[in-house]
Tab-separated table of C-alpha atoms in Angstrom:
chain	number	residue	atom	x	y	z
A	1	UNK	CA	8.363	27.707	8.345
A	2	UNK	CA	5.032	27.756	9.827
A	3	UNK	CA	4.028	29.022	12.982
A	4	UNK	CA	0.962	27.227	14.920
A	5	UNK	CA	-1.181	29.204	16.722
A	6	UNK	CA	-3.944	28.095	19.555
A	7	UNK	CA	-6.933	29.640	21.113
A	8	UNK	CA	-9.651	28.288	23.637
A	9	UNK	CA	-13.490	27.295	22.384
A	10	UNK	CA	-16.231	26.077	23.989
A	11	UNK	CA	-17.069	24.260	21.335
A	12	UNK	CA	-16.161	19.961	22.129
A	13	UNK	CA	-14.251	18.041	19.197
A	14	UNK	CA	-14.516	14.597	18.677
A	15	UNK	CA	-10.839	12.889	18.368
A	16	UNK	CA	-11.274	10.558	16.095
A	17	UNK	CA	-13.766	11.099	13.036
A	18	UNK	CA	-16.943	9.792	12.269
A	19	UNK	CA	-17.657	6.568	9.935
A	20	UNK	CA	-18.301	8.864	7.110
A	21	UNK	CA	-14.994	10.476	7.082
A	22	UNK	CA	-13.645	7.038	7.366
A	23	UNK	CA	-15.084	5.997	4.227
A	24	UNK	CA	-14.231	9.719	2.494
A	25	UNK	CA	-10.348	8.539	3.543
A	26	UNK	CA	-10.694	5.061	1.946
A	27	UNK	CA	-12.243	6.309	-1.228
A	28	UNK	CA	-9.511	8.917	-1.731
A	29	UNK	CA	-6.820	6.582	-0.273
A	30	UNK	CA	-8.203	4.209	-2.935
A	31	UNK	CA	-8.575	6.057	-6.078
A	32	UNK	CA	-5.240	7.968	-5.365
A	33	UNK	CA	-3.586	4.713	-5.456
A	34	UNK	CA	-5.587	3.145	-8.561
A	35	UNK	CA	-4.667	6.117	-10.243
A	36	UNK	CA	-0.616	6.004	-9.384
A	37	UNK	CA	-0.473	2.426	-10.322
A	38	UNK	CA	-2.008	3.141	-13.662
A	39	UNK	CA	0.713	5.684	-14.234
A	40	UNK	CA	3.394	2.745	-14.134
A	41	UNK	CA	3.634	1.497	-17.735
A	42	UNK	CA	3.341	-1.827	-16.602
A	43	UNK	CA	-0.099	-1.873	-15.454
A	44	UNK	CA	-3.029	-0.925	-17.382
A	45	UNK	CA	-6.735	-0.963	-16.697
A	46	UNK	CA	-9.553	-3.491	-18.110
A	47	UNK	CA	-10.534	-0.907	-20.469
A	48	UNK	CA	-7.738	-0.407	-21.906
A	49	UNK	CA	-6.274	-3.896	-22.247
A	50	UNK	CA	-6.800	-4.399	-25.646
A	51	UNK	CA	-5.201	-1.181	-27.327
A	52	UNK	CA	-2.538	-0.776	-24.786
A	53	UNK	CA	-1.456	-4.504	-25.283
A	54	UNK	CA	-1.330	-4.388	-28.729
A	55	UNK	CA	0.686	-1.139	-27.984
A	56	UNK	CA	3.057	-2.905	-25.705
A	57	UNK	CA	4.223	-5.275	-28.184
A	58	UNK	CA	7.409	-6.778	-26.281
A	59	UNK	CA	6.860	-5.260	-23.250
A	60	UNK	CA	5.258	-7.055	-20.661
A	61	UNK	CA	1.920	-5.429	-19.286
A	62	UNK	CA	-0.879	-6.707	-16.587
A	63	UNK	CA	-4.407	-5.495	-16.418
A	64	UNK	CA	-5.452	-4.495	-12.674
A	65	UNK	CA	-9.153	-5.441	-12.156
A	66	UNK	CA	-11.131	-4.267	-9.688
A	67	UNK	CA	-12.079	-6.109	-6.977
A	68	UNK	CA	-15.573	-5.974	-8.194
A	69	UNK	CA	-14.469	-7.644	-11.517
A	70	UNK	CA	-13.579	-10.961	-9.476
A	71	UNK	CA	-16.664	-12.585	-9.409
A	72	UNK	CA	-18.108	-14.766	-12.177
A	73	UNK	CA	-14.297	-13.780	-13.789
A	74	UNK	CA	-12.194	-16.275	-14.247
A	75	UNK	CA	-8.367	-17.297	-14.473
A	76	UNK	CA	-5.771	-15.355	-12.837
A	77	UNK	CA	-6.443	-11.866	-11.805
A	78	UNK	CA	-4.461	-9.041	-10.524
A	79	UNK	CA	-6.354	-6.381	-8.344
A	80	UNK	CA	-6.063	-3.431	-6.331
A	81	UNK	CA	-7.255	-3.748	-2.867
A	82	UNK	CA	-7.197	-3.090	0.964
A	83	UNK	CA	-6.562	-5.159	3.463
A	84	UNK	CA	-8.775	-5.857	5.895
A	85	UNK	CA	-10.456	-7.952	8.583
A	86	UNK	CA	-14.659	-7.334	7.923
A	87	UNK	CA	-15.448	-11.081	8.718
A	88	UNK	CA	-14.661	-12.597	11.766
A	89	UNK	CA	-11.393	-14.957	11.592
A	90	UNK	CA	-10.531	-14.158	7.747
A	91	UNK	CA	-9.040	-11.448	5.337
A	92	UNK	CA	-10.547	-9.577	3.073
A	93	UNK	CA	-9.623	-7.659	0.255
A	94	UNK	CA	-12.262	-4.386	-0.313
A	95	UNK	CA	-12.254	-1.556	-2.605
A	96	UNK	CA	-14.936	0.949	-2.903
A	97	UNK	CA	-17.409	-1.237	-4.112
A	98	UNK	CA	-17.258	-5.017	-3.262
A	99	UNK	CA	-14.983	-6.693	-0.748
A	100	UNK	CA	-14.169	-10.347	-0.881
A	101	UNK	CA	-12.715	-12.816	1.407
A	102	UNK	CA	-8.903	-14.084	0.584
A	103	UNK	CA	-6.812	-16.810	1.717
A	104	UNK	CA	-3.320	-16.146	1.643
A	105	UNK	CA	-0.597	-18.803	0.497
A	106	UNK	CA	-0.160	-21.778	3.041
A	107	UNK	CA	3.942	-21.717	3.612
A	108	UNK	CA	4.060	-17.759	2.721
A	109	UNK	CA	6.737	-18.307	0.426
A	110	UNK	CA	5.131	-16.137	-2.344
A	111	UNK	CA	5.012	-13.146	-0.169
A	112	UNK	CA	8.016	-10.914	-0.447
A	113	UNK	CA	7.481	-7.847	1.322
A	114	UNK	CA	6.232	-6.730	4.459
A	115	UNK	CA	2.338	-6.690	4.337
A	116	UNK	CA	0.176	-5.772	7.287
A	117	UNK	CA	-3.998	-5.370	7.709
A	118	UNK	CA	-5.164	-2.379	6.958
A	119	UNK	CA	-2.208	-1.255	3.793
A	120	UNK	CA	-3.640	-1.022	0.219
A	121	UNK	CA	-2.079	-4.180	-2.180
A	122	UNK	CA	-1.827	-5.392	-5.180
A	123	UNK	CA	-2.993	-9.285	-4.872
A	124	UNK	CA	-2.612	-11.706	-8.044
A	125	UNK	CA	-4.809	-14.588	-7.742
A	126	UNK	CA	-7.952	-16.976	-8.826
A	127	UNK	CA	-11.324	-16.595	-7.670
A	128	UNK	CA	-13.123	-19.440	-6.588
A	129	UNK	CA	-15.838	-20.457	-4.429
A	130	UNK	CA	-16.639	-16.826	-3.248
A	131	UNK	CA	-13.025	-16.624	-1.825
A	132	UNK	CA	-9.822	-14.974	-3.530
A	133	UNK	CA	-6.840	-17.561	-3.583
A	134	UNK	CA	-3.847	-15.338	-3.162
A	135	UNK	CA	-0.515	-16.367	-5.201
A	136	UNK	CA	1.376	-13.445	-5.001
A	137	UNK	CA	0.723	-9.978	-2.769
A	138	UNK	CA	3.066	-6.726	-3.368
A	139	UNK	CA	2.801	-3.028	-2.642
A	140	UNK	CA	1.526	-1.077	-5.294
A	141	UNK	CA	4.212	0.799	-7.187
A	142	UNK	CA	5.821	4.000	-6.140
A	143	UNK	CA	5.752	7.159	-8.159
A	144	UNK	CA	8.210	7.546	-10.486
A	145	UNK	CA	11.371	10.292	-9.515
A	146	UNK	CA	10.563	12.327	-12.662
A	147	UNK	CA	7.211	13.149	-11.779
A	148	UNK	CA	8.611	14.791	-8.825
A	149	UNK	CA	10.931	17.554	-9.391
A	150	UNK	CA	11.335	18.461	-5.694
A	151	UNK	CA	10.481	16.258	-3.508
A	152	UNK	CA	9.800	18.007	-0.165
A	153	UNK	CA	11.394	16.729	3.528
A	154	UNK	CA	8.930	15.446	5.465
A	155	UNK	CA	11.329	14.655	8.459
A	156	UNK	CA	12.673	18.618	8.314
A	157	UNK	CA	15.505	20.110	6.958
A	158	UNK	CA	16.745	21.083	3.211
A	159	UNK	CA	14.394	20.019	0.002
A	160	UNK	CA	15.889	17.397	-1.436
A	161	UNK	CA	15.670	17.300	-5.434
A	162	UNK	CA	14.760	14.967	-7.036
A	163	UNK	CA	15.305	12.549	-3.879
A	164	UNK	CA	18.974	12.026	-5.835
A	165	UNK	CA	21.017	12.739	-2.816
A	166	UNK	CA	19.207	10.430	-0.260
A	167	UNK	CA	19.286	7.570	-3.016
A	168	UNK	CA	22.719	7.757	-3.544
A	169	UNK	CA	23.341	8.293	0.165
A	170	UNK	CA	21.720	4.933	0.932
A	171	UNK	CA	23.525	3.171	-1.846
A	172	UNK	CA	26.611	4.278	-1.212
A	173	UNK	CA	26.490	2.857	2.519
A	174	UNK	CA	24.752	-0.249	1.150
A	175	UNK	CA	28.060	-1.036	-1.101
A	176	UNK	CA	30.312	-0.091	1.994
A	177	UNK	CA	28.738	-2.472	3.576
A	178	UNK	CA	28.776	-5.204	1.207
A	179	UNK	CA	25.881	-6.943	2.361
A	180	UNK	CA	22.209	-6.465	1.488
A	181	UNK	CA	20.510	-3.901	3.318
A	182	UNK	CA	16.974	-4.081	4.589
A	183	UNK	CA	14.994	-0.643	5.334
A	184	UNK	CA	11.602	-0.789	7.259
A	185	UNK	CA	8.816	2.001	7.037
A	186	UNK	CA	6.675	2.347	8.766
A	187	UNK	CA	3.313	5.277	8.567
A	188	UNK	CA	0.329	6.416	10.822
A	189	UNK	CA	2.071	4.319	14.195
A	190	UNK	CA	0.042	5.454	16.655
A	191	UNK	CA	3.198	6.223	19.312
A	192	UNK	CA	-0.045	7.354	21.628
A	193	UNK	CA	-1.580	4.190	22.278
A	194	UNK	CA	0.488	1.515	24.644
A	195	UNK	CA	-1.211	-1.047	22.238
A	196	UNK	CA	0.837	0.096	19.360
A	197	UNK	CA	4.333	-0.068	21.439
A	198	UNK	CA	3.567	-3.817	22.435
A	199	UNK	CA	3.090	-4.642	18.726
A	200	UNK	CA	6.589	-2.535	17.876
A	201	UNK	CA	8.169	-4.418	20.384
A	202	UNK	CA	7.306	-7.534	19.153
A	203	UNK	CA	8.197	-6.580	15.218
A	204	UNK	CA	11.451	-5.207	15.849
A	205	UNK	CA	12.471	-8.368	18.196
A	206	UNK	CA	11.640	-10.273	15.510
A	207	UNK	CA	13.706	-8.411	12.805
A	208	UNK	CA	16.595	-8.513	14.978
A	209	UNK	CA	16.151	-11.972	15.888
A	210	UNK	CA	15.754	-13.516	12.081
A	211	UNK	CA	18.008	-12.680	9.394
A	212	UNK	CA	15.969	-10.957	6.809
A	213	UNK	CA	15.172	-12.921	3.715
């Protein structure tokens, strides 16, 4: 338990941070990410392609390049970037050193999961004519259970280990069921801002409206 304490200043505080701090974020955000993806046996970096392939031998592997490594690269690429609207009326996929503009598949059918602006990816693709032709955008993966012994709460209560008992919680009422369950997450909603409730609104009239694919 922790126990918050509070005590007047006459010193101001911004609320929101400064563009520096912004960047600080992104760059940890980023490299935290790059790092955890590289962890997952399946993905391995452009260094390391040609002893970890040979390696591999059956098992499939794909080399995440940086967004950097797009241009003047070609053939299909897989990268690791964020989201994000620089220019005006387009997407863009940035990293800490380059950003580039995307276009994302015409009918959507290659996109899978629940993407929004702003979350990290992993985009596979073709550069061409300075833009990224998107054929397939995921999350990156998660970490694996065994590298977490105890995973802590964040929502309160007992530590669960292992995240073993809220698994097999969730798969036990997805077999009762006997339908396929769908599970939204969502992380850093601003509940504070009357913007973000109009956008919630509209998401979770949506989900309830169309069956999930």
């Amino acid at each position: 338990q922790h126990a918050s304490t509070y005590r007047e200043t006459a010193q101001d505080f911004p609320l929101f941070p400064d563009a520096a701090r912004r960047d600080w974020m992104f760059r940890e955000r980023y490299f935290a990410l790059w790092h955890r993806t590289l962890a997952d046996p399946r993905f391995i970096s452009p260094a390391e392609a040609n002893t970890r392939r040979a390696a591999a031998q059956n098992q499939e592997v794909f080399v995440v390049t940086p967004v950097d490594g797009l241009v003047g690269n070609p053939g299909g690429k897989l990268t690791l970037g964020r989201l994000s609207r620089i220019h005006e009326g387009c997407l863009s996929l940035e990293d800490p050193h380059r950003s580039v503009k995307v276009e994302l598949p015409a009918s959507g059918g290659a996109l899978s999961e629940l993407l929004a602006e702003g979350c990290f990816v992993l985009a596979y693709g073709v550069y061409h004519a300075e833009v990224f032709h998107i054929q397939d955008l995921r999350m990156p993966p998660l970490v694996r259970r065994e590298l977490i012994p105890n995973m802590p709460n964040l929502f309160g209560g007992e530590t669960v280990t292992g995240g073993q008992l809220a698994l097999s919680d969730l798969e036990a009422k997805e077999e009762g069921e006997g339908d396929h369950s769908t599970y939204l997450v969502l992380s850093d909603v601003h509940l504070d801002d009357p913007a973000a409730f109009q956008k919630l609104t509209v998401l979770l009239t949506r989900l309830e409206r169309d069956q999930p694919v």
